[in-house]
Amino acid sequence: MLQAAAEHESSSGSMTEYIVHHLHHLRWPHEDGFWTLNIDTLFFTFVLSALFCLLFIGTARRAKVENPGKLQSFIEMVVVFVDGLVKETFHGTSKLIAPLAITIFGLVFLFNFLDMLPVDMLPAAGHAAGLKYLRIVPTADLSTTLGMALCVFLLIQYFGLKHKGPKVFFGEMVSAPFHAHGLGAKIALAPANLLLRLIEEAVRPVSLSLRLFGNMYAGELIFILIAVMTLDATLSHFSTYLLGFGQFIAGFLWTAFHILVITLQAFIFMMLSVVYLSMAAERH
């Protein structure tokens, strides 16, 4: 009985170590702190960003009017779809919005898609190369999603200033949502309007980043939990085959569902960005 308890404790410990290990970033320097860099996140972000640019630029340069290839047809379909959504959502005039929307959707989708790779494939390759830790999904790192959301936040302010001018842009901060007609009433309501405007502006990057991060972190964690079902299992036990079958079914179902999740999250991040930019360009 003591031996069984010891085996159970050992198994629980190895599972905890496995989960913690897979949720730990390759960092520099190794101590936690504000200036600590997640090297694995930066590496995969750079690689996938370069892949996105090469894919779209290469397809654009090789584009043919007659007999386009499958890749060109697919990219054209995505471009037309996103362009249509932008025209319906953004009511101003800007040459930046459509390319920005396509870039956001493409990058976020590629970042998310790394979660579809087997849990131990790239980390095992990294371990063989001498890397102690390796997390491969950039959007499962809050630094990535918050950085992208802050870029959108800065663009929102830029669009507001560009389309409204400084007078209207800063005037709206103290005159809405509580409107007044007299000068005294406007001055009295200005602090409340400014406070609500600051809260509204701060909520946008926070909600954008946490929504994407939370969904991708949860998806990554579920894949890890599915993987530990057969951790330290041996072929001599009949339970291993039952757990293996359950692991296969759970992995298949979650993978099929997660394909929808990663696409939907990329679409939501793109659409909210376009909506926020459209709201910033409109006069209230």
PDB file of C-alpha atoms in Angstrom:
ATOM      1  CA  MET A   1       0.000   0.000   0.000  1.00  0.00           C
ATOM      2  CA  LEU A   2       2.873   2.320   0.835  1.00  0.00           C
ATOM      3  CA  GLN A   3       4.465   1.440  -2.499  1.00  0.00           C
ATOM      4  CA  ALA A   4       1.240   2.302  -4.344  1.00  0.00           C
ATOM      5  CA  ALA A   5       1.026   5.634  -2.524  1.00  0.00           C
ATOM      6  CA  ALA A   6       4.646   6.381  -3.383  1.00  0.00           C
ATOM      7  CA  GLU A   7       4.032   5.556  -7.059  1.00  0.00           C
ATOM      8  CA  HIS A   8       0.960   7.799  -7.092  1.00  0.00           C
ATOM      9  CA  GLU A   9       2.924  10.655  -5.498  1.00  0.00           C
ATOM     10  CA  SER A  10       5.748  10.170  -7.991  1.00  0.00           C
ATOM     11  CA  SER A  11       3.303  10.165 -10.897  1.00  0.00           C
ATOM     12  CA  SER A  12       1.590  13.346  -9.636  1.00  0.00           C
ATOM     13  CA  GLY A  13       4.958  15.011  -9.248  1.00  0.00           C
ATOM     14  CA  SER A  14       6.065  14.105 -12.759  1.00  0.00           C
ATOM     15  CA  MET A  15       2.765  15.367 -14.189  1.00  0.00           C
ATOM     16  CA  THR A  16       3.146  18.685 -12.369  1.00  0.00           C
ATOM     17  CA  GLU A  17       6.736  19.009 -13.553  1.00  0.00           C
ATOM     18  CA  TYR A  18       5.682  18.187 -17.112  1.00  0.00           C
ATOM     19  CA  ILE A  19       2.943  20.845 -17.117  1.00  0.00           C
ATOM     20  CA  VAL A  20       5.114  23.505 -15.484  1.00  0.00           C
ATOM     21  CA  HIS A  21       7.972  22.728 -17.868  1.00  0.00           C
ATOM     22  CA  HIS A  22       5.746  23.156 -20.943  1.00  0.00           C
ATOM     23  CA  LEU A  23       4.361  26.459 -19.632  1.00  0.00           C
ATOM     24  CA  HIS A  24       7.804  27.960 -18.972  1.00  0.00           C
ATOM     25  CA  HIS A  25       9.435  30.283 -21.483  1.00  0.00           C
ATOM     26  CA  LEU A  26      13.018  30.287 -22.666  1.00  0.00           C
ATOM     27  CA  ARG A  27      14.084  33.553 -21.031  1.00  0.00           C
ATOM     28  CA  TRP A  28      16.991  35.948 -21.033  1.00  0.00           C
ATOM     29  CA  PRO A  29      18.157  36.806 -18.510  1.00  0.00           C
ATOM     30  CA  HIS A  30      16.988  33.791 -16.518  1.00  0.00           C
ATOM     31  CA  GLU A  31      15.623  35.789 -13.593  1.00  0.00           C
ATOM     32  CA  ASP A  32      12.052  37.013 -13.765  1.00  0.00           C
ATOM     33  CA  GLY A  33      11.663  40.746 -14.136  1.00  0.00           C
ATOM     34  CA  PHE A  34      10.190  43.524 -16.243  1.00  0.00           C
ATOM     35  CA  TRP A  35      13.082  43.539 -18.716  1.00  0.00           C
ATOM     36  CA  THR A  36      13.174  39.750 -19.079  1.00  0.00           C
ATOM     37  CA  LEU A  37      12.851  38.653 -22.702  1.00  0.00           C
ATOM     38  CA  ASN A  38      10.963  35.535 -23.757  1.00  0.00           C
ATOM     39  CA  ILE A  39      13.406  34.419 -26.436  1.00  0.00           C
ATOM     40  CA  ASP A  40      11.152  31.666 -27.786  1.00  0.00           C
ATOM     41  CA  THR A  41       8.246  34.078 -28.276  1.00  0.00           C
ATOM     42  CA  LEU A  42      10.462  36.588 -30.074  1.00  0.00           C
ATOM     43  CA  PHE A  43      11.956  33.877 -32.284  1.00  0.00           C
ATOM     44  CA  PHE A  44       8.654  32.381 -33.453  1.00  0.00           C
ATOM     45  CA  THR A  45       7.105  35.838 -33.841  1.00  0.00           C
ATOM     46  CA  PHE A  46       9.962  36.880 -36.129  1.00  0.00           C
ATOM     47  CA  VAL A  47       9.912  33.618 -38.129  1.00  0.00           C
ATOM     48  CA  LEU A  48       6.152  33.661 -38.702  1.00  0.00           C
ATOM     49  CA  SER A  49       6.139  37.381 -39.523  1.00  0.00           C
ATOM     50  CA  ALA A  50       8.855  36.777 -42.128  1.00  0.00           C
ATOM     51  CA  LEU A  51       6.891  33.807 -43.469  1.00  0.00           C
ATOM     52  CA  PHE A  52       3.758  35.948 -43.771  1.00  0.00           C
ATOM     53  CA  CYS A  53       5.628  38.665 -45.686  1.00  0.00           C
ATOM     54  CA  LEU A  54       7.336  36.182 -47.999  1.00  0.00           C
ATOM     55  CA  LEU A  55       4.044  34.403 -48.662  1.00  0.00           C
ATOM     56  CA  PHE A  56       2.052  37.503 -49.566  1.00  0.00           C
ATOM     57  CA  ILE A  57       4.808  39.412 -51.329  1.00  0.00           C
ATOM     58  CA  GLY A  58       5.874  36.344 -53.297  1.00  0.00           C
ATOM     59  CA  THR A  59       2.298  35.580 -54.309  1.00  0.00           C
ATOM     60  CA  ALA A  60       1.709  39.210 -55.361  1.00  0.00           C
ATOM     61  CA  ARG A  61       4.830  39.229 -57.543  1.00  0.00           C
ATOM     62  CA  ARG A  62       3.933  35.925 -59.190  1.00  0.00           C
ATOM     63  CA  ALA A  63       0.248  36.734 -59.576  1.00  0.00           C
ATOM     64  CA  LYS A  64      -1.314  35.809 -62.904  1.00  0.00           C
ATOM     65  CA  VAL A  65      -4.595  36.974 -64.379  1.00  0.00           C
ATOM     66  CA  GLU A  66      -5.113  33.777 -66.343  1.00  0.00           C
ATOM     67  CA  ASN A  67      -4.909  30.357 -64.700  1.00  0.00           C
ATOM     68  CA  PRO A  68      -3.964  31.502 -61.175  1.00  0.00           C
ATOM     69  CA  GLY A  69      -2.569  28.873 -58.847  1.00  0.00           C
ATOM     70  CA  LYS A  70      -4.361  27.486 -55.809  1.00  0.00           C
ATOM     71  CA  LEU A  71      -2.316  29.600 -53.402  1.00  0.00           C
ATOM     72  CA  GLN A  72      -3.023  32.788 -55.346  1.00  0.00           C
ATOM     73  CA  SER A  73      -6.725  31.959 -55.513  1.00  0.00           C
ATOM     74  CA  PHE A  74      -6.866  31.318 -51.767  1.00  0.00           C
ATOM     75  CA  ILE A  75      -5.039  34.545 -50.894  1.00  0.00           C
ATOM     76  CA  GLU A  76      -7.226  36.528 -53.292  1.00  0.00           C
ATOM     77  CA  MET A  77     -10.296  35.048 -51.643  1.00  0.00           C
ATOM     78  CA  VAL A  78      -9.031  36.104 -48.200  1.00  0.00           C
ATOM     79  CA  VAL A  79      -8.134  39.588 -49.456  1.00  0.00           C
ATOM     80  CA  VAL A  80     -11.542  40.120 -51.093  1.00  0.00           C
ATOM     81  CA  PHE A  81     -13.343  38.824 -47.980  1.00  0.00           C
ATOM     82  CA  VAL A  82     -11.427  41.097 -45.600  1.00  0.00           C
ATOM     83  CA  ASP A  83     -11.708  44.082 -47.960  1.00  0.00           C
ATOM     84  CA  GLY A  84     -15.484  43.629 -48.057  1.00  0.00           C
ATOM     85  CA  LEU A  85     -15.686  43.549 -44.262  1.00  0.00           C
ATOM     86  CA  VAL A  86     -13.558  46.683 -43.993  1.00  0.00           C
ATOM     87  CA  LYS A  87     -15.751  48.580 -46.468  1.00  0.00           C
ATOM     88  CA  GLU A  88     -18.851  47.648 -44.470  1.00  0.00           C
ATOM     89  CA  THR A  89     -17.293  48.547 -41.104  1.00  0.00           C
ATOM     90  CA  PHE A  90     -14.976  51.485 -41.714  1.00  0.00           C
ATOM     91  CA  HIS A  91     -16.964  54.454 -43.032  1.00  0.00           C
ATOM     92  CA  GLY A  92     -14.038  56.796 -43.558  1.00  0.00           C
ATOM     93  CA  THR A  93     -11.386  56.814 -46.269  1.00  0.00           C
ATOM     94  CA  SER A  94      -8.012  55.255 -45.600  1.00  0.00           C
ATOM     95  CA  LYS A  95      -5.559  53.187 -47.612  1.00  0.00           C
ATOM     96  CA  LEU A  96      -4.164  51.692 -44.408  1.00  0.00           C
ATOM     97  CA  ILE A  97      -7.187  49.907 -42.944  1.00  0.00           C
ATOM     98  CA  ALA A  98      -7.585  47.015 -45.394  1.00  0.00           C
ATOM     99  CA  PRO A  99      -3.865  46.064 -45.480  1.00  0.00           C
ATOM    100  CA  LEU A 100      -3.752  46.435 -41.697  1.00  0.00           C
ATOM    101  CA  ALA A 101      -6.770  44.148 -41.259  1.00  0.00           C
ATOM    102  CA  ILE A 102      -5.298  41.482 -43.550  1.00  0.00           C
ATOM    103  CA  THR A 103      -1.963  41.696 -41.726  1.00  0.00           C
ATOM    104  CA  ILE A 104      -3.594  41.365 -38.314  1.00  0.00           C
ATOM    105  CA  PHE A 105      -5.701  38.396 -39.376  1.00  0.00           C
ATOM    106  CA  GLY A 106      -2.828  36.632 -41.136  1.00  0.00           C
ATOM    107  CA  LEU A 107      -0.295  37.086 -38.349  1.00  0.00           C
ATOM    108  CA  VAL A 108      -2.659  36.195 -35.520  1.00  0.00           C
ATOM    109  CA  PHE A 109      -3.851  33.110 -37.393  1.00  0.00           C
ATOM    110  CA  LEU A 110      -0.264  31.948 -38.018  1.00  0.00           C
ATOM    111  CA  PHE A 111       0.671  32.587 -34.384  1.00  0.00           C
ATOM    112  CA  ASN A 112      -2.380  30.633 -33.224  1.00  0.00           C
ATOM    113  CA  PHE A 113      -1.848  27.810 -35.700  1.00  0.00           C
ATOM    114  CA  LEU A 114       1.376  26.728 -33.961  1.00  0.00           C
ATOM    115  CA  ASP A 115      -0.874  25.405 -31.203  1.00  0.00           C
ATOM    116  CA  MET A 116      -2.013  22.694 -33.633  1.00  0.00           C
ATOM    117  CA  LEU A 117       1.444  21.092 -33.669  1.00  0.00           C
ATOM    118  CA  PRO A 118       2.038  18.137 -31.312  1.00  0.00           C
ATOM    119  CA  VAL A 119       2.805  19.319 -27.793  1.00  0.00           C
ATOM    120  CA  ASP A 120       6.257  17.720 -27.573  1.00  0.00           C
ATOM    121  CA  MET A 121       7.438  18.009 -31.173  1.00  0.00           C
ATOM    122  CA  LEU A 122       9.308  21.321 -31.210  1.00  0.00           C
ATOM    123  CA  PRO A 123      10.120  21.366 -27.462  1.00  0.00           C
ATOM    124  CA  ALA A 124      11.761  17.950 -27.853  1.00  0.00           C
ATOM    125  CA  ALA A 125      13.753  19.228 -30.821  1.00  0.00           C
ATOM    126  CA  GLY A 126      14.761  22.259 -28.783  1.00  0.00           C
ATOM    127  CA  HIS A 127      15.806  20.043 -25.872  1.00  0.00           C
ATOM    128  CA  ALA A 128      17.966  17.978 -28.234  1.00  0.00           C
ATOM    129  CA  ALA A 129      19.587  21.256 -29.342  1.00  0.00           C
ATOM    130  CA  GLY A 130      20.366  22.173 -25.732  1.00  0.00           C
ATOM    131  CA  LEU A 131      17.373  24.382 -24.931  1.00  0.00           C
ATOM    132  CA  LYS A 132      15.876  23.688 -21.516  1.00  0.00           C
ATOM    133  CA  TYR A 133      12.533  25.353 -22.230  1.00  0.00           C
ATOM    134  CA  LEU A 134      10.604  26.151 -25.405  1.00  0.00           C
ATOM    135  CA  ARG A 135       7.080  27.515 -25.850  1.00  0.00           C
ATOM    136  CA  ILE A 136       6.064  27.912 -29.458  1.00  0.00           C
ATOM    137  CA  VAL A 137       2.725  29.798 -29.467  1.00  0.00           C
ATOM    138  CA  PRO A 138       3.383  33.576 -29.454  1.00  0.00           C
ATOM    139  CA  THR A 139      -0.241  34.458 -28.686  1.00  0.00           C
ATOM    140  CA  ALA A 140      -0.160  32.286 -25.548  1.00  0.00           C
ATOM    141  CA  ASP A 141       2.296  34.872 -24.212  1.00  0.00           C
ATOM    142  CA  LEU A 142       0.624  37.965 -22.752  1.00  0.00           C
ATOM    143  CA  SER A 143       3.569  40.107 -23.882  1.00  0.00           C
ATOM    144  CA  THR A 144       2.700  39.406 -27.523  1.00  0.00           C
ATOM    145  CA  THR A 145      -1.032  40.037 -27.301  1.00  0.00           C
ATOM    146  CA  LEU A 146      -0.568  43.140 -25.158  1.00  0.00           C
ATOM    147  CA  GLY A 147       2.048  44.496 -27.559  1.00  0.00           C
ATOM    148  CA  MET A 148      -0.270  43.993 -30.534  1.00  0.00           C
ATOM    149  CA  ALA A 149      -3.165  45.591 -28.646  1.00  0.00           C
ATOM    150  CA  LEU A 150      -1.025  48.611 -27.718  1.00  0.00           C
ATOM    151  CA  CYS A 151      -0.109  49.064 -31.393  1.00  0.00           C
ATOM    152  CA  VAL A 152      -3.826  49.122 -32.227  1.00  0.00           C
ATOM    153  CA  PHE A 153      -4.371  51.578 -29.355  1.00  0.00           C
ATOM    154  CA  LEU A 154      -1.758  53.958 -30.769  1.00  0.00           C
ATOM    155  CA  LEU A 155      -3.326  53.689 -34.222  1.00  0.00           C
ATOM    156  CA  ILE A 156      -6.711  54.557 -32.707  1.00  0.00           C
ATOM    157  CA  GLN A 157      -5.295  57.810 -31.312  1.00  0.00           C
ATOM    158  CA  TYR A 158      -3.550  58.552 -34.613  1.00  0.00           C
ATOM    159  CA  PHE A 159      -6.738  58.023 -36.612  1.00  0.00           C
ATOM    160  CA  GLY A 160      -8.699  60.186 -34.204  1.00  0.00           C
ATOM    161  CA  LEU A 161      -6.266  63.073 -34.535  1.00  0.00           C
ATOM    162  CA  LYS A 162      -5.955  62.683 -38.302  1.00  0.00           C
ATOM    163  CA  HIS A 163      -9.668  62.531 -39.127  1.00  0.00           C
ATOM    164  CA  LYS A 164     -11.007  64.951 -36.497  1.00  0.00           C
ATOM    165  CA  GLY A 165      -8.177  67.358 -35.869  1.00  0.00           C
ATOM    166  CA  PRO A 166      -6.739  68.218 -32.439  1.00  0.00           C
ATOM    167  CA  LYS A 167      -9.570  70.585 -31.478  1.00  0.00           C
ATOM    168  CA  VAL A 168     -12.402  68.084 -32.032  1.00  0.00           C
ATOM    169  CA  PHE A 169     -10.345  65.102 -30.816  1.00  0.00           C
ATOM    170  CA  PHE A 170      -9.466  66.604 -27.441  1.00  0.00           C
ATOM    171  CA  GLY A 171     -12.792  68.402 -27.216  1.00  0.00           C
ATOM    172  CA  GLU A 172     -14.702  65.111 -27.359  1.00  0.00           C
ATOM    173  CA  MET A 173     -12.736  63.864 -24.350  1.00  0.00           C
ATOM    174  CA  VAL A 174     -14.381  66.407 -22.068  1.00  0.00           C
ATOM    175  CA  SER A 175     -17.760  66.807 -23.800  1.00  0.00           C
ATOM    176  CA  ALA A 176     -19.030  63.195 -24.113  1.00  0.00           C
ATOM    177  CA  PRO A 177     -20.893  61.087 -23.097  1.00  0.00           C
ATOM    178  CA  PHE A 178     -22.540  63.704 -20.804  1.00  0.00           C
ATOM    179  CA  HIS A 179     -23.485  66.636 -23.002  1.00  0.00           C
ATOM    180  CA  ALA A 180     -24.251  70.134 -21.721  1.00  0.00           C
ATOM    181  CA  HIS A 181     -25.231  73.449 -23.328  1.00  0.00           C
ATOM    182  CA  GLY A 182     -24.076  76.094 -20.887  1.00  0.00           C
ATOM    183  CA  LEU A 183     -20.410  76.868 -20.289  1.00  0.00           C
ATOM    184  CA  GLY A 184     -20.737  76.277 -16.558  1.00  0.00           C
ATOM    185  CA  ALA A 185     -22.374  72.891 -17.071  1.00  0.00           C
ATOM    186  CA  LYS A 186     -19.728  71.876 -19.609  1.00  0.00           C
ATOM    187  CA  ILE A 187     -16.946  72.739 -17.160  1.00  0.00           C
ATOM    188  CA  ALA A 188     -18.704  70.883 -14.344  1.00  0.00           C
ATOM    189  CA  LEU A 189     -19.154  67.718 -16.441  1.00  0.00           C
ATOM    190  CA  ALA A 190     -15.693  67.827 -18.016  1.00  0.00           C
ATOM    191  CA  PRO A 191     -13.894  65.822 -15.262  1.00  0.00           C
ATOM    192  CA  ALA A 192     -16.496  63.035 -15.359  1.00  0.00           C
ATOM    193  CA  ASN A 193     -16.383  62.906 -19.171  1.00  0.00           C
ATOM    194  CA  LEU A 194     -12.589  62.813 -19.182  1.00  0.00           C
ATOM    195  CA  LEU A 195     -12.499  60.023 -16.594  1.00  0.00           C
ATOM    196  CA  LEU A 196     -14.974  57.880 -18.535  1.00  0.00           C
ATOM    197  CA  ARG A 197     -13.085  58.519 -21.784  1.00  0.00           C
ATOM    198  CA  LEU A 198      -9.787  57.451 -20.217  1.00  0.00           C
ATOM    199  CA  ILE A 199     -11.405  54.280 -18.865  1.00  0.00           C
ATOM    200  CA  GLU A 200     -12.939  53.542 -22.275  1.00  0.00           C
ATOM    201  CA  GLU A 201      -9.602  53.992 -24.038  1.00  0.00           C
ATOM    202  CA  ALA A 202      -7.747  51.860 -21.472  1.00  0.00           C
ATOM    203  CA  VAL A 203     -10.268  49.025 -21.666  1.00  0.00           C
ATOM    204  CA  ARG A 204      -9.762  48.506 -25.401  1.00  0.00           C
ATOM    205  CA  PRO A 205      -6.158  47.247 -25.389  1.00  0.00           C
ATOM    206  CA  VAL A 206      -6.762  45.305 -22.194  1.00  0.00           C
ATOM    207  CA  SER A 207      -9.810  43.504 -23.594  1.00  0.00           C
ATOM    208  CA  LEU A 208      -8.110  42.857 -26.954  1.00  0.00           C
ATOM    209  CA  SER A 209      -5.007  41.365 -25.368  1.00  0.00           C
ATOM    210  CA  LEU A 210      -6.653  39.341 -22.592  1.00  0.00           C
ATOM    211  CA  ARG A 211      -9.300  37.812 -24.872  1.00  0.00           C
ATOM    212  CA  LEU A 212      -6.741  36.445 -27.318  1.00  0.00           C
ATOM    213  CA  PHE A 213      -4.238  35.464 -24.634  1.00  0.00           C
ATOM    214  CA  GLY A 214      -6.842  33.719 -22.481  1.00  0.00           C
ATOM    215  CA  ASN A 215      -8.209  31.604 -25.315  1.00  0.00           C
ATOM    216  CA  MET A 216      -4.804  30.555 -26.614  1.00  0.00           C
ATOM    217  CA  TYR A 217      -3.359  29.874 -23.163  1.00  0.00           C
ATOM    218  CA  ALA A 218      -6.370  27.729 -22.293  1.00  0.00           C
ATOM    219  CA  GLY A 219      -6.095  25.852 -25.595  1.00  0.00           C
ATOM    220  CA  GLU A 220      -2.399  25.176 -25.032  1.00  0.00           C
ATOM    221  CA  LEU A 221      -3.072  24.006 -21.476  1.00  0.00           C
ATOM    222  CA  ILE A 222      -5.780  21.577 -22.597  1.00  0.00           C
ATOM    223  CA  PHE A 223      -3.420  20.022 -25.146  1.00  0.00           C
ATOM    224  CA  ILE A 224      -0.845  19.588 -22.365  1.00  0.00           C
ATOM    225  CA  LEU A 225      -3.434  18.002 -20.063  1.00  0.00           C
ATOM    226  CA  ILE A 226      -4.415  15.584 -22.825  1.00  0.00           C
ATOM    227  CA  ALA A 227      -0.741  14.701 -23.281  1.00  0.00           C
ATOM    228  CA  VAL A 228      -0.258  13.793 -19.587  1.00  0.00           C
ATOM    229  CA  MET A 229      -2.961  11.122 -19.808  1.00  0.00           C
ATOM    230  CA  THR A 230      -0.310   8.603 -20.893  1.00  0.00           C
ATOM    231  CA  LEU A 231       2.679  10.188 -19.176  1.00  0.00           C
ATOM    232  CA  ASP A 232       5.011   7.544 -17.703  1.00  0.00           C
ATOM    233  CA  ALA A 233       2.630   4.833 -18.968  1.00  0.00           C
ATOM    234  CA  THR A 234       3.978   1.384 -19.824  1.00  0.00           C
ATOM    235  CA  LEU A 235       2.699  -1.140 -22.339  1.00  0.00           C
ATOM    236  CA  SER A 236       2.553  -3.813 -19.642  1.00  0.00           C
ATOM    237  CA  HIS A 237      -0.547  -2.244 -18.053  1.00  0.00           C
ATOM    238  CA  PHE A 238      -3.975  -2.676 -19.622  1.00  0.00           C
ATOM    239  CA  SER A 239      -4.974   0.829 -18.434  1.00  0.00           C
ATOM    240  CA  THR A 240      -2.385   2.283 -20.804  1.00  0.00           C
ATOM    241  CA  TYR A 241      -4.387   1.123 -23.831  1.00  0.00           C
ATOM    242  CA  LEU A 242      -7.615   2.543 -22.406  1.00  0.00           C
ATOM    243  CA  LEU A 243      -5.942   5.857 -21.628  1.00  0.00           C
ATOM    244  CA  GLY A 244      -4.282   5.862 -25.032  1.00  0.00           C
ATOM    245  CA  PHE A 245      -7.627   5.408 -26.762  1.00  0.00           C
ATOM    246  CA  GLY A 246      -9.175   8.139 -24.608  1.00  0.00           C
ATOM    247  CA  GLN A 247      -6.218  10.394 -25.336  1.00  0.00           C
ATOM    248  CA  PHE A 248      -6.639   9.875 -29.084  1.00  0.00           C
ATOM    249  CA  ILE A 249     -10.355  10.690 -28.977  1.00  0.00           C
ATOM    250  CA  ALA A 250      -9.867  13.724 -26.716  1.00  0.00           C
ATOM    251  CA  GLY A 251      -6.979  14.996 -28.842  1.00  0.00           C
ATOM    252  CA  PHE A 252      -8.923  14.557 -32.080  1.00  0.00           C
ATOM    253  CA  LEU A 253     -12.039  16.309 -30.761  1.00  0.00           C
ATOM    254  CA  TRP A 254     -10.128  19.194 -29.184  1.00  0.00           C
ATOM    255  CA  THR A 255      -7.994  19.650 -32.313  1.00  0.00           C
ATOM    256  CA  ALA A 256     -11.091  19.815 -34.515  1.00  0.00           C
ATOM    257  CA  PHE A 257     -12.697  22.349 -32.163  1.00  0.00           C
ATOM    258  CA  HIS A 258      -9.488  24.337 -31.722  1.00  0.00           C
ATOM    259  CA  ILE A 259      -9.194  24.923 -35.470  1.00  0.00           C
ATOM    260  CA  LEU A 260     -12.401  26.926 -35.142  1.00  0.00           C
ATOM    261  CA  VAL A 261     -11.076  28.711 -32.042  1.00  0.00           C
ATOM    262  CA  ILE A 262      -7.800  29.870 -33.594  1.00  0.00           C
ATOM    263  CA  THR A 263      -9.585  31.140 -36.717  1.00  0.00           C
ATOM    264  CA  LEU A 264     -12.326  32.856 -34.731  1.00  0.00           C
ATOM    265  CA  GLN A 265      -9.855  34.564 -32.400  1.00  0.00           C
ATOM    266  CA  ALA A 266      -7.873  35.923 -35.352  1.00  0.00           C
ATOM    267  CA  PHE A 267     -11.115  37.170 -36.920  1.00  0.00           C
ATOM    268  CA  ILE A 268     -12.324  38.793 -33.666  1.00  0.00           C
ATOM    269  CA  PHE A 269      -9.011  40.572 -33.084  1.00  0.00           C
ATOM    270  CA  MET A 270      -9.094  41.888 -36.648  1.00  0.00           C
ATOM    271  CA  MET A 271     -12.730  42.994 -36.560  1.00  0.00           C
ATOM    272  CA  LEU A 272     -12.477  44.717 -33.180  1.00  0.00           C
ATOM    273  CA  SER A 273      -9.400  46.574 -34.372  1.00  0.00           C
ATOM    274  CA  VAL A 274     -11.271  47.786 -37.473  1.00  0.00           C
ATOM    275  CA  VAL A 275     -14.334  48.737 -35.408  1.00  0.00           C
ATOM    276  CA  TYR A 276     -12.239  50.717 -32.912  1.00  0.00           C
ATOM    277  CA  LEU A 277     -10.457  52.535 -35.739  1.00  0.00           C
ATOM    278  CA  SER A 278     -13.789  53.300 -37.395  1.00  0.00           C
ATOM    279  CA  MET A 279     -15.163  54.704 -34.121  1.00  0.00           C
ATOM    280  CA  ALA A 280     -12.030  56.822 -33.711  1.00  0.00           C
ATOM    281  CA  ALA A 281     -12.481  58.353 -37.186  1.00  0.00           C
ATOM    282  CA  GLU A 282     -16.171  59.217 -36.678  1.00  0.00           C
ATOM    283  CA  ARG A 283     -17.301  62.493 -35.179  1.00  0.00           C
ATOM    284  CA  HIS A 284     -19.641  62.215 -32.183  1.00  0.00           C
TER     285      HIS A 284
END
